[in-house]
XYZ file of C-alpha atoms in Angstrom:
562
model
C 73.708 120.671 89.721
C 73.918 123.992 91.303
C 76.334 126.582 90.776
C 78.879 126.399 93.517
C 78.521 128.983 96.292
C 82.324 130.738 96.063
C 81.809 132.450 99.829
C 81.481 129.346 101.010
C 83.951 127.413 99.374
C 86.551 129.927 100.061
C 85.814 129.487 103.799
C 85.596 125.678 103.889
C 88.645 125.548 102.011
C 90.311 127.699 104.281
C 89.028 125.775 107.199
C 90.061 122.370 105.770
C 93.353 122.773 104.593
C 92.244 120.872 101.320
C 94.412 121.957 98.710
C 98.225 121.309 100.895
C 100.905 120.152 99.180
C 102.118 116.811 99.597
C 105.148 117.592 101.574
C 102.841 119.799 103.476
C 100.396 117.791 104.229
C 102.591 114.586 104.650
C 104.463 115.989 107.787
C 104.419 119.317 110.161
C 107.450 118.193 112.733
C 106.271 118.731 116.746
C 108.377 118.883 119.477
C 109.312 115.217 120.658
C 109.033 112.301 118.734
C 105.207 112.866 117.515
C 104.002 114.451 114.363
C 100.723 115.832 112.775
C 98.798 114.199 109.755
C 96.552 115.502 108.117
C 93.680 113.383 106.647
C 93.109 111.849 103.873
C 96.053 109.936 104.494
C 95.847 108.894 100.669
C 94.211 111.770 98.574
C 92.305 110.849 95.260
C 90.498 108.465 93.403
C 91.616 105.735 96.244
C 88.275 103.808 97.580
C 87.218 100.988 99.700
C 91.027 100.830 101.471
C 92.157 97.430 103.235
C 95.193 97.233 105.018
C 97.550 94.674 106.329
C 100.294 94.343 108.587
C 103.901 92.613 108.198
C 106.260 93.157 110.655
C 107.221 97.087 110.371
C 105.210 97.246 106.980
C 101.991 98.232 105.874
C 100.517 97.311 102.864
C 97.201 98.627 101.314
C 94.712 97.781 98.384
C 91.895 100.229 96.932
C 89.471 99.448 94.158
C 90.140 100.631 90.549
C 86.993 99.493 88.481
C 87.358 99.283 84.974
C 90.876 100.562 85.188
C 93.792 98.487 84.646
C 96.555 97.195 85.833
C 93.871 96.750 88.826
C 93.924 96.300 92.288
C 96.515 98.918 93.275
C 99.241 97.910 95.842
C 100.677 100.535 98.283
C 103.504 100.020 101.081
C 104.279 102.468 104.131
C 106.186 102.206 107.090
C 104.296 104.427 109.273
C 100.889 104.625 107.892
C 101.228 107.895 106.835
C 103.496 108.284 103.887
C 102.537 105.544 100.958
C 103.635 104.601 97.552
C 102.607 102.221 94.965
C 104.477 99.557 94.151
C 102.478 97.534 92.147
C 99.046 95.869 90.871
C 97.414 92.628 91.740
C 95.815 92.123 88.180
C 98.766 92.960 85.423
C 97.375 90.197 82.753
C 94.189 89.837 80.446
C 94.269 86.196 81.736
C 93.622 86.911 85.409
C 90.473 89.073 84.685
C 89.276 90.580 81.074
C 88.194 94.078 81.528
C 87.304 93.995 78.028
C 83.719 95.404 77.565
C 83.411 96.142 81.395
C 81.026 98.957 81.908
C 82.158 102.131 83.830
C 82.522 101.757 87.465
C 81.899 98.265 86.874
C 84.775 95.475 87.307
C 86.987 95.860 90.254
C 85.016 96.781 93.557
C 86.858 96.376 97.023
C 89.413 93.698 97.233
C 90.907 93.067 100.566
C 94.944 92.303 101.206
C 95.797 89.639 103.420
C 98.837 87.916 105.161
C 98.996 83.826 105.697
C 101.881 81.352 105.365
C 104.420 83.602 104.341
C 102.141 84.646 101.078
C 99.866 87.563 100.397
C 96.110 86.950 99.874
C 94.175 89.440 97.731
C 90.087 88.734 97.187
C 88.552 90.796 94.744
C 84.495 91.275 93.907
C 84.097 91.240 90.289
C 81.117 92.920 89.653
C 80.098 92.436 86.197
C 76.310 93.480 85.989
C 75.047 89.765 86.702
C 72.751 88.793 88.946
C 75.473 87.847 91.627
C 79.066 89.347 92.280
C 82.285 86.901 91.244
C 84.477 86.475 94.038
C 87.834 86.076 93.065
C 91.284 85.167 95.220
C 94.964 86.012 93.922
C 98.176 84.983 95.786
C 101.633 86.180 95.846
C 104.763 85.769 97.628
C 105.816 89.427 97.276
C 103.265 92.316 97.922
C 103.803 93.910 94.966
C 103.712 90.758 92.842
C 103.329 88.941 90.531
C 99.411 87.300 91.342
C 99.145 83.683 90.421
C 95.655 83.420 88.335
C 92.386 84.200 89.734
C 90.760 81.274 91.887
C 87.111 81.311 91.687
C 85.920 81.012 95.447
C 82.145 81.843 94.895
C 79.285 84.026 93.368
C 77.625 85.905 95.687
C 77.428 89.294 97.116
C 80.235 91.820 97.076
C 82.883 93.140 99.371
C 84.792 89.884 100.051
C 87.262 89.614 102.836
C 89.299 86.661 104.701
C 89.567 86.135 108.072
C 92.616 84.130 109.607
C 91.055 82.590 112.772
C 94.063 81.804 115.487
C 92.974 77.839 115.357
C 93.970 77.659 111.921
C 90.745 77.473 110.363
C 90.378 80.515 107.527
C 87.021 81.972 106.189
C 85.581 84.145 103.716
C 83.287 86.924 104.759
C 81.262 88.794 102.309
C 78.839 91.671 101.811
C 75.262 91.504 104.039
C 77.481 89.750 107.071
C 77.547 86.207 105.344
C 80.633 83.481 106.747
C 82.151 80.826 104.835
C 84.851 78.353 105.559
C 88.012 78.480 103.171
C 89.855 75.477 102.430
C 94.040 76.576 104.170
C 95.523 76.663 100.394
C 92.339 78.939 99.279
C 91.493 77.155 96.657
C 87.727 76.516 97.557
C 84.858 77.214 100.278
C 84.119 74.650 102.736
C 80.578 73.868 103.801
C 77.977 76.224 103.791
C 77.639 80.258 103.912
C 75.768 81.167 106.771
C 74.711 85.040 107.303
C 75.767 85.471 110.715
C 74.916 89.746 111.299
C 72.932 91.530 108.709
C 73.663 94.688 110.195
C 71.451 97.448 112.482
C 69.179 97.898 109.231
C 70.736 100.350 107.376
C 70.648 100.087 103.442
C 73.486 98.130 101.916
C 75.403 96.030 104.747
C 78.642 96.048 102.646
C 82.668 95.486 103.544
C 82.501 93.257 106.303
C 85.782 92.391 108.144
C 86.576 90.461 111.177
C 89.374 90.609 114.030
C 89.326 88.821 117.001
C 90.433 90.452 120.594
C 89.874 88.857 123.716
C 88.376 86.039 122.742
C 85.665 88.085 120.841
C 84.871 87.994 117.344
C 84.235 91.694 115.984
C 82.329 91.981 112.862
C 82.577 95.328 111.364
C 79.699 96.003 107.847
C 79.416 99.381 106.080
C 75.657 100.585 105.709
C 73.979 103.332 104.493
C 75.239 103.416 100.803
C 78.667 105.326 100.124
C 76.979 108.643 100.024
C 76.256 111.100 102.859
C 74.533 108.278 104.866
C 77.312 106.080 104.870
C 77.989 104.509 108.394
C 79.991 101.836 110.017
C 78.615 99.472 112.397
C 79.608 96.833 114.732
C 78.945 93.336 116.518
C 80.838 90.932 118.067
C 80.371 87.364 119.439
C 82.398 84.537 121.151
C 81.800 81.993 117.998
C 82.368 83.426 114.508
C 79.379 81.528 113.547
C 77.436 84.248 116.031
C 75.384 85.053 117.655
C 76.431 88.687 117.427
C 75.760 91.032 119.591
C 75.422 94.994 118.493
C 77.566 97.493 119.579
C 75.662 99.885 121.933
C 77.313 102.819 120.244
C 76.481 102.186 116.918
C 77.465 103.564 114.336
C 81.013 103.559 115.494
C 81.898 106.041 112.599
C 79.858 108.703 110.951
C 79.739 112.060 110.508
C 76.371 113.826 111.852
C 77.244 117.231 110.384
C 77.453 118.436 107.226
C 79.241 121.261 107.455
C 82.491 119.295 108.532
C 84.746 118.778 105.798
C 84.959 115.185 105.802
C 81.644 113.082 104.505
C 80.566 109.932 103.402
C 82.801 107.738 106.003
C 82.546 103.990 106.038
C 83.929 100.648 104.574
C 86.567 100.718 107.211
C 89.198 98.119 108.640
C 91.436 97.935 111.365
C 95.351 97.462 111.673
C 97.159 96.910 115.075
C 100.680 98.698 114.853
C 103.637 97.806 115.941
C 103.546 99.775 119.343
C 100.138 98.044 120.129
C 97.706 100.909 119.013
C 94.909 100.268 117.072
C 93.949 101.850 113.971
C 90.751 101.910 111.119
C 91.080 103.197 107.562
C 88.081 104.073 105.625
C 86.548 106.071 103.035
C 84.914 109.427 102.555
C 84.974 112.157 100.282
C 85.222 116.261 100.907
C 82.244 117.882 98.834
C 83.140 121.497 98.069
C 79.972 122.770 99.921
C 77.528 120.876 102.048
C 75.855 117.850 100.429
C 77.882 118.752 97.158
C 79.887 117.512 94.747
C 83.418 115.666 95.574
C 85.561 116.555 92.756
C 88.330 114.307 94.138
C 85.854 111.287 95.187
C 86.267 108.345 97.522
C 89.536 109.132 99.431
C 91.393 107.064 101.971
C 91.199 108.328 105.787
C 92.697 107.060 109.186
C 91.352 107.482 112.609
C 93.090 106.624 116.066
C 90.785 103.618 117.782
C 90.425 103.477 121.877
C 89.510 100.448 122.524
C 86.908 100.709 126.227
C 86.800 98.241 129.469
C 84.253 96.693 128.631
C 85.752 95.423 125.020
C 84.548 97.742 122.449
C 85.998 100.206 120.244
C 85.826 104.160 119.805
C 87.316 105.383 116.370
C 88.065 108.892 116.072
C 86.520 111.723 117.939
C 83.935 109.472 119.641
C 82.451 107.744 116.539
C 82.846 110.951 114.130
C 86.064 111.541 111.592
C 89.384 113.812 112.336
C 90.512 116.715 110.385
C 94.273 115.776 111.356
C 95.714 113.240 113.902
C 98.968 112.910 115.703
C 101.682 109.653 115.094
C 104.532 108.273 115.953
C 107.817 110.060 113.938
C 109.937 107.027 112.453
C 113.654 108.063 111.077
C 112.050 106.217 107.876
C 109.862 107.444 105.688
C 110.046 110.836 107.903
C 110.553 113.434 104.781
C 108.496 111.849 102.648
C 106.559 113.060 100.011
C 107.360 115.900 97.211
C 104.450 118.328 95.872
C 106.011 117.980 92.308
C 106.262 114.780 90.804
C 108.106 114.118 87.189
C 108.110 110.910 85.021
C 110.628 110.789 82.363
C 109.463 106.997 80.879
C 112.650 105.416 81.244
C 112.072 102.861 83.241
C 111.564 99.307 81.923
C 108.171 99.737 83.462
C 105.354 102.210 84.081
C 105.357 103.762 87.517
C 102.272 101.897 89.529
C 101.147 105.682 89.590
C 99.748 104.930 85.957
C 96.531 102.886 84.761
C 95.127 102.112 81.163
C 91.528 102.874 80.720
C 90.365 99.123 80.788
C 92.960 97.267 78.291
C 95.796 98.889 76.249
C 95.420 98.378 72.644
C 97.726 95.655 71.448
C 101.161 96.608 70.419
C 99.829 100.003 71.440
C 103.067 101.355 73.793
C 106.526 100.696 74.249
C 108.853 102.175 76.588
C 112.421 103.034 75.655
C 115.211 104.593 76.960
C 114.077 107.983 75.844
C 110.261 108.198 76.458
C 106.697 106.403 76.282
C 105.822 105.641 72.760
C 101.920 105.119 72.275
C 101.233 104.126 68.651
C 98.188 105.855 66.808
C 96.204 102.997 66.743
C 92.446 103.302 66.355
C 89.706 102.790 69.290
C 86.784 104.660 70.338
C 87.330 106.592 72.922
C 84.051 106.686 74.247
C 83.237 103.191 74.135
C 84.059 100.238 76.210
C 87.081 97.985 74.589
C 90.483 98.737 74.728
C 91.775 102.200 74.495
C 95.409 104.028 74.888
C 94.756 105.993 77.452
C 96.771 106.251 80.334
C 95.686 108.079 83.289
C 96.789 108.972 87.139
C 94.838 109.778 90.055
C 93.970 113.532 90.962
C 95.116 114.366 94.457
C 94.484 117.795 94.700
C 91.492 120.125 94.490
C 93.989 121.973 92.664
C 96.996 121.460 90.344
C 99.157 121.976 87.495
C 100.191 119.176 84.530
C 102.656 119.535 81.694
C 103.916 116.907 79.235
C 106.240 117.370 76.579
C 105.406 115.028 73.607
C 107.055 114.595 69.587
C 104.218 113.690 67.609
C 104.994 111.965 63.858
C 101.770 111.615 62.474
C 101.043 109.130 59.539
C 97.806 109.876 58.609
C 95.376 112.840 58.446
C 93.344 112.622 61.446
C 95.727 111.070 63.890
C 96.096 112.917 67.243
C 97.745 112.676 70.873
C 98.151 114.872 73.871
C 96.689 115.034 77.500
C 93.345 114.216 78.722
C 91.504 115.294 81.944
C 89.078 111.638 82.371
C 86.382 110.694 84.818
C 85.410 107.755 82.114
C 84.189 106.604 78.846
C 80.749 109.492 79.692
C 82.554 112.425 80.406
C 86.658 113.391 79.704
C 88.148 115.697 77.663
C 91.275 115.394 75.173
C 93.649 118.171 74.636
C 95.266 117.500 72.082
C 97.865 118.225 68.588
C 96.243 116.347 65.483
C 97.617 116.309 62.010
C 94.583 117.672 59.327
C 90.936 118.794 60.097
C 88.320 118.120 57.639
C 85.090 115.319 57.382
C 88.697 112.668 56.303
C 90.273 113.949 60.137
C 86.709 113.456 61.866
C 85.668 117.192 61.100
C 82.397 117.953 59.364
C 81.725 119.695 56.303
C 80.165 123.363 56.028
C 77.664 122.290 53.568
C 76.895 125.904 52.326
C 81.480 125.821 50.791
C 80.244 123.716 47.925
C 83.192 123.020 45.316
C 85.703 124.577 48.381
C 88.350 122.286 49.727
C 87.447 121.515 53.231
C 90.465 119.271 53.813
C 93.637 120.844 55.396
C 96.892 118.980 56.227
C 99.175 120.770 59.149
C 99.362 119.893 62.636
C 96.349 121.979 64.869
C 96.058 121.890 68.686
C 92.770 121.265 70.053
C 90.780 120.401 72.886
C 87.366 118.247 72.588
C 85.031 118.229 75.222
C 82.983 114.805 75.660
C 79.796 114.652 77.158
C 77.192 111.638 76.878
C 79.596 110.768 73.371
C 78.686 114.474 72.433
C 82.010 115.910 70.867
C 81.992 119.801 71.398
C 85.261 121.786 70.168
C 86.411 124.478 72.915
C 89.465 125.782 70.928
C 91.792 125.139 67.709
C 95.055 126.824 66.748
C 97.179 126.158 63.934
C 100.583 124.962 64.283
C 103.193 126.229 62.683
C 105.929 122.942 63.678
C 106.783 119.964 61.729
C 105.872 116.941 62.906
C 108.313 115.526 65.722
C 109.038 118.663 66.743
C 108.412 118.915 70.771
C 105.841 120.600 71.702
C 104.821 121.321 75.846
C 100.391 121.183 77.068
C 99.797 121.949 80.277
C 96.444 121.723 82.412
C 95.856 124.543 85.665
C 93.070 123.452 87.520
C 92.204 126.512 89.871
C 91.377 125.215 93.523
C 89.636 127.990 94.218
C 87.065 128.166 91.145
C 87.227 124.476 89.916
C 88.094 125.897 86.164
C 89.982 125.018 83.800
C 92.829 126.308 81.496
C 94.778 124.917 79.198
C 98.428 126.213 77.511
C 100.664 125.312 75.470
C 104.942 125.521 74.547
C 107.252 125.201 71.453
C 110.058 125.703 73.521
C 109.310 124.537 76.928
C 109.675 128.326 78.498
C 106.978 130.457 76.897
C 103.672 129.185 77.389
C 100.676 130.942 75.177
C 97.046 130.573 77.070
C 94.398 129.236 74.454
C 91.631 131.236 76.229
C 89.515 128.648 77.332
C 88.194 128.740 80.810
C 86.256 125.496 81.548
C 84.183 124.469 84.925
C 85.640 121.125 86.219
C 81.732 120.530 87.327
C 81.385 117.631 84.549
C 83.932 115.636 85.290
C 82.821 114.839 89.100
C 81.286 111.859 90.007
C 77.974 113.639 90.559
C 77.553 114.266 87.286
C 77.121 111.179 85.869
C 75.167 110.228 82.583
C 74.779 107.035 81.642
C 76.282 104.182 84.540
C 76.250 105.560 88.452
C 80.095 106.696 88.773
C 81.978 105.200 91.580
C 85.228 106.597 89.760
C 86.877 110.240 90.315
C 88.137 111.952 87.607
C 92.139 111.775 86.350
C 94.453 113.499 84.696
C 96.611 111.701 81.915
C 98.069 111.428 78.423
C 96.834 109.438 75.009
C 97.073 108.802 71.346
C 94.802 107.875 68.905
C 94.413 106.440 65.456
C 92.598 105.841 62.136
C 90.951 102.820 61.134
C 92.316 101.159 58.017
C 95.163 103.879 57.510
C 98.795 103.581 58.235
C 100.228 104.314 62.166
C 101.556 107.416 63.229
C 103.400 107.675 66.557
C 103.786 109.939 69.582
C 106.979 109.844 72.144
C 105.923 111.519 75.425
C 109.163 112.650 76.903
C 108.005 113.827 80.362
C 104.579 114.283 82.459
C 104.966 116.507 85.766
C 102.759 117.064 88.035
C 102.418 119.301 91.184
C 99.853 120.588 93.615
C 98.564 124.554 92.650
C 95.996 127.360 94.492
């Protein structure tokens, strides 16, 4: 990949606005009873949005891949400000992630409202020849989803459509209908393929409202790269036949200097004053046709509908930088560019997600902290791991934790890691012994030396392609248990890397690393094509066959930085 040119990001950055706080970017008060927003609505790692409507509240779903709990859940009240609230898939019995490559697993689900429940069908693409669709139900938003109903294997991208007869269907990827039993628990009939699209690669995320007596068929083409595009038919029967729209694409974006890129997979919401809206994807490369450190956000764009009963969305069929709404009293100061967990909750913060499974009997939380247990796994590998992780949402930003590590065994460790997935992450980190026993390797010309050393060290491991490379290693001079502070800068403005570290939570001593970001985008992917953005998060590991340490993290913070 090439070296990023730092004119130009400086200017685009500038011109963008990319790295605002949350409470900056959440809200700038106007005059009146409007307000400003600037997009993404939802920054980060948040794909393939869909949206629904109840009464004043909004409720949203992205994908999360091999990441569990899965299926995020978010609520707002005035589809600006949102906050997770929950997962759709909390339990090994509604879908095993087990073994699930990267970016495999969860692609887009899609939220939706009927008989007083909420509907939530979820692609599980596992690598097979077809895509699983699967359907959850709840009575609460949030949860908890009953057990997965299998509705079919087919293509991916599954949605439901509530027709105003009564009659309920499942639409999937390459514009493909089927009739769905009222209780959802099977397909009625026969699929039919009603619009494959204008001919664009990839006809995915199809999702139908109905205006006017028209059917509207909306399909993402193009691929979710720079080409991505979404296009639009409609028809009088669902079954078709569907006519183009004579503006298609109704969103793109033609130029690549604009900030926003990649748009598509989008769905519309109808608030509660009458105007229309479409969320969709897209991603903000650093320079033209570059790399999007922060991947496949969430965006919103204002819809017109015209006379003649088609839609424009945005700035005639191209993405906004930043878009005026209505100012609720709720919800109106929300948002906070520094955000602390303490772990005393009876349950993680839907903020958090395991890569793929937790270990078993791996965490507990307490009144004082998050205890993760050193229990073995392999980090870069695809079973169960303990390592917990939260969304970037900022091209720049600063992480601390404060942890008490009380090893067991030499070779144990725990501390932060910075994680796109199992191919490229690294681990920052306090470990008790180095030596070939602790997972070091031998200088073969000491012969007769000892090479084994008890102690506690700091470290931080860089992992590329399972490659382990060791950046830095200082020797501790704590027991074990004592507290001990690692914090992550990630400079906006250079995309590097530094890492520090605190006995006392006040003076923090710089281990002189300074590390480009550049393999932990999406772009730079090894083994599996990475749908997945990297995250920022904490861990603890173990030793096969030897007795179980234990780490108690006390406190992760973080907040957006230059």
């Amino acid at each position: 990949m090439a070296p990023i040119d730092r004119c130009m990001f400086f200017e685009v950055l500038a011109g963008c606005k990319r790295d605002l706080s949350v409470s900056e970017r959440g809200v700038q008060r106007m005059k009146g009873l409007n307000r400003i927003i600037e997009n993404p609505i939802v920054p980060g790692d948040n794909p393939d949005p869909s949206i629904v409507r109840v009464g004043a509240d909004y409720y949203m779903v992205t994908s999360t891949f091999q990441f569990f709990p899965g299926v995020q859940v978010l609520h707002s009240r005035d589809l600006a400000h949102w906050k997770a609230i929950g997962h759709v898939i909390t339990r090994k019995s509604q879908l095993d992630l087990t073994g699930m490559p990267d970016s495999f697993g969860v692609f887009a689900p899609d939220i939706s409202y009927y008989d007083g429940k909420f509907w939530v069908v979820v692609p599980y693409y596992h690598g097979q020849p077809r895509c699983t669709n699967l359907l959850f139900v709840a009575d609460r938003p949030e949860g908890p989803y009953s057990e997965a109903i299998m509705l079919n294997h087919h293509f991916i991208d599954p949605s439901i459509f509530n027709d105003d007869d009564g009659k309920r269907y499942l639409v999937f990827g390459g514009g493909w209908v089927h009739e769905m039993a009222n209780d959802g628990s099977q397909l009625i009939g026969e699929a039919k393929q009603v619009w494959p699209g204008t001919g664009g690669a990839a006809p995915e995320a199809p999702h139908i409202v109905k205006r006017n007596g028209w059917y509207y068929l909306m399909l993402a083409e193009g691929g979710t790269f720079f080409e991505h595009k979404e296009t639009l038919a409609r028809s009088r029967s669902i079954w078709g036949p569907y006519e183009p729209c004579p503006h298609n694409p109704v969103l793109t974006q033609k130029d690549p200097n604009k900030c926003i890129q990649k748009v598509g997979h989008g769905k519309l919401v109808e608030d509660t004053d009458g105007n229309w809206w479409m969320f969709h994807l897209g991603g903000r490369p650093l320079i033209p046709g570059g790399s999007c450190p922060l991947g496949r956000e969430a965006f919103l764009e204002p819809v017109r509908w015209t006379e003649n009963d088609w839609f424009i969305v945005g700035d005639e069929g191209s993405p906004v930088d930043r878009l005026t709404l209505p100012l609720i009293e709720e919800g109106s100061d929300v948002g906070h560019s520094i955000e602390i967990d303490h772990f005393t909750e009876t349950e993680l913060s839907a903020n958090w997600e395991w890569v793929r499974h937790p270990v078993e009997c791996g965490y507990e939380l307490n009144r004082v902290g998050l205890q993760l247990n050193c229990k073995p796994f392999i980090p870069f590998g695809l079973g169960s791991t303990l390592i917990l992780t939260r969304r970037w949402q900022h091209f720049g930003f600063e992480a601390t934790t404060k942890l008490l590590f009380e090893p067991k065994s030499r070779g144990e460790e725990a501390g932060m890691t910075l994680y796109r997935d199992s191919d490229s992450f690294l681990f920052f980190s306090i470990r008790y012994g180095i030596g070939q026993t602790s997972g070091q390797s031998f200088d073969v010309s000491r012969l007769n030396e000892n090479q084994e050393f008890d102690g506690l060290y700091l470290e931080i491991d860089q992992y590329v392609a399972v490659n382990k490379k060791m950046l830095a290693r200082v020797r501790l001079t704590i027991e074990p248990g004592h507290p001990i502070w690692l914090k992550v800068f990630l400079k906006a403005e250079t995309q590097h890397l530094t890492f520090l570290y605190s006995v006392d939570g006040i003076t923090f001593m710089d281990l002189g690393v300074e590390l480009s970001a550049e393999s932990l985008y999406p772009e730079a992917y090894n083994r599996f094509l990475c749908f997945t953005a990297p995250r920022i998060g904490i861990y603890a590991k173990g030793v096969y066959g030897e007795p179980e340490g234990q780490v108690l993290f006390q406190s992760f913070e973080y907040q957006a930085s230059k």
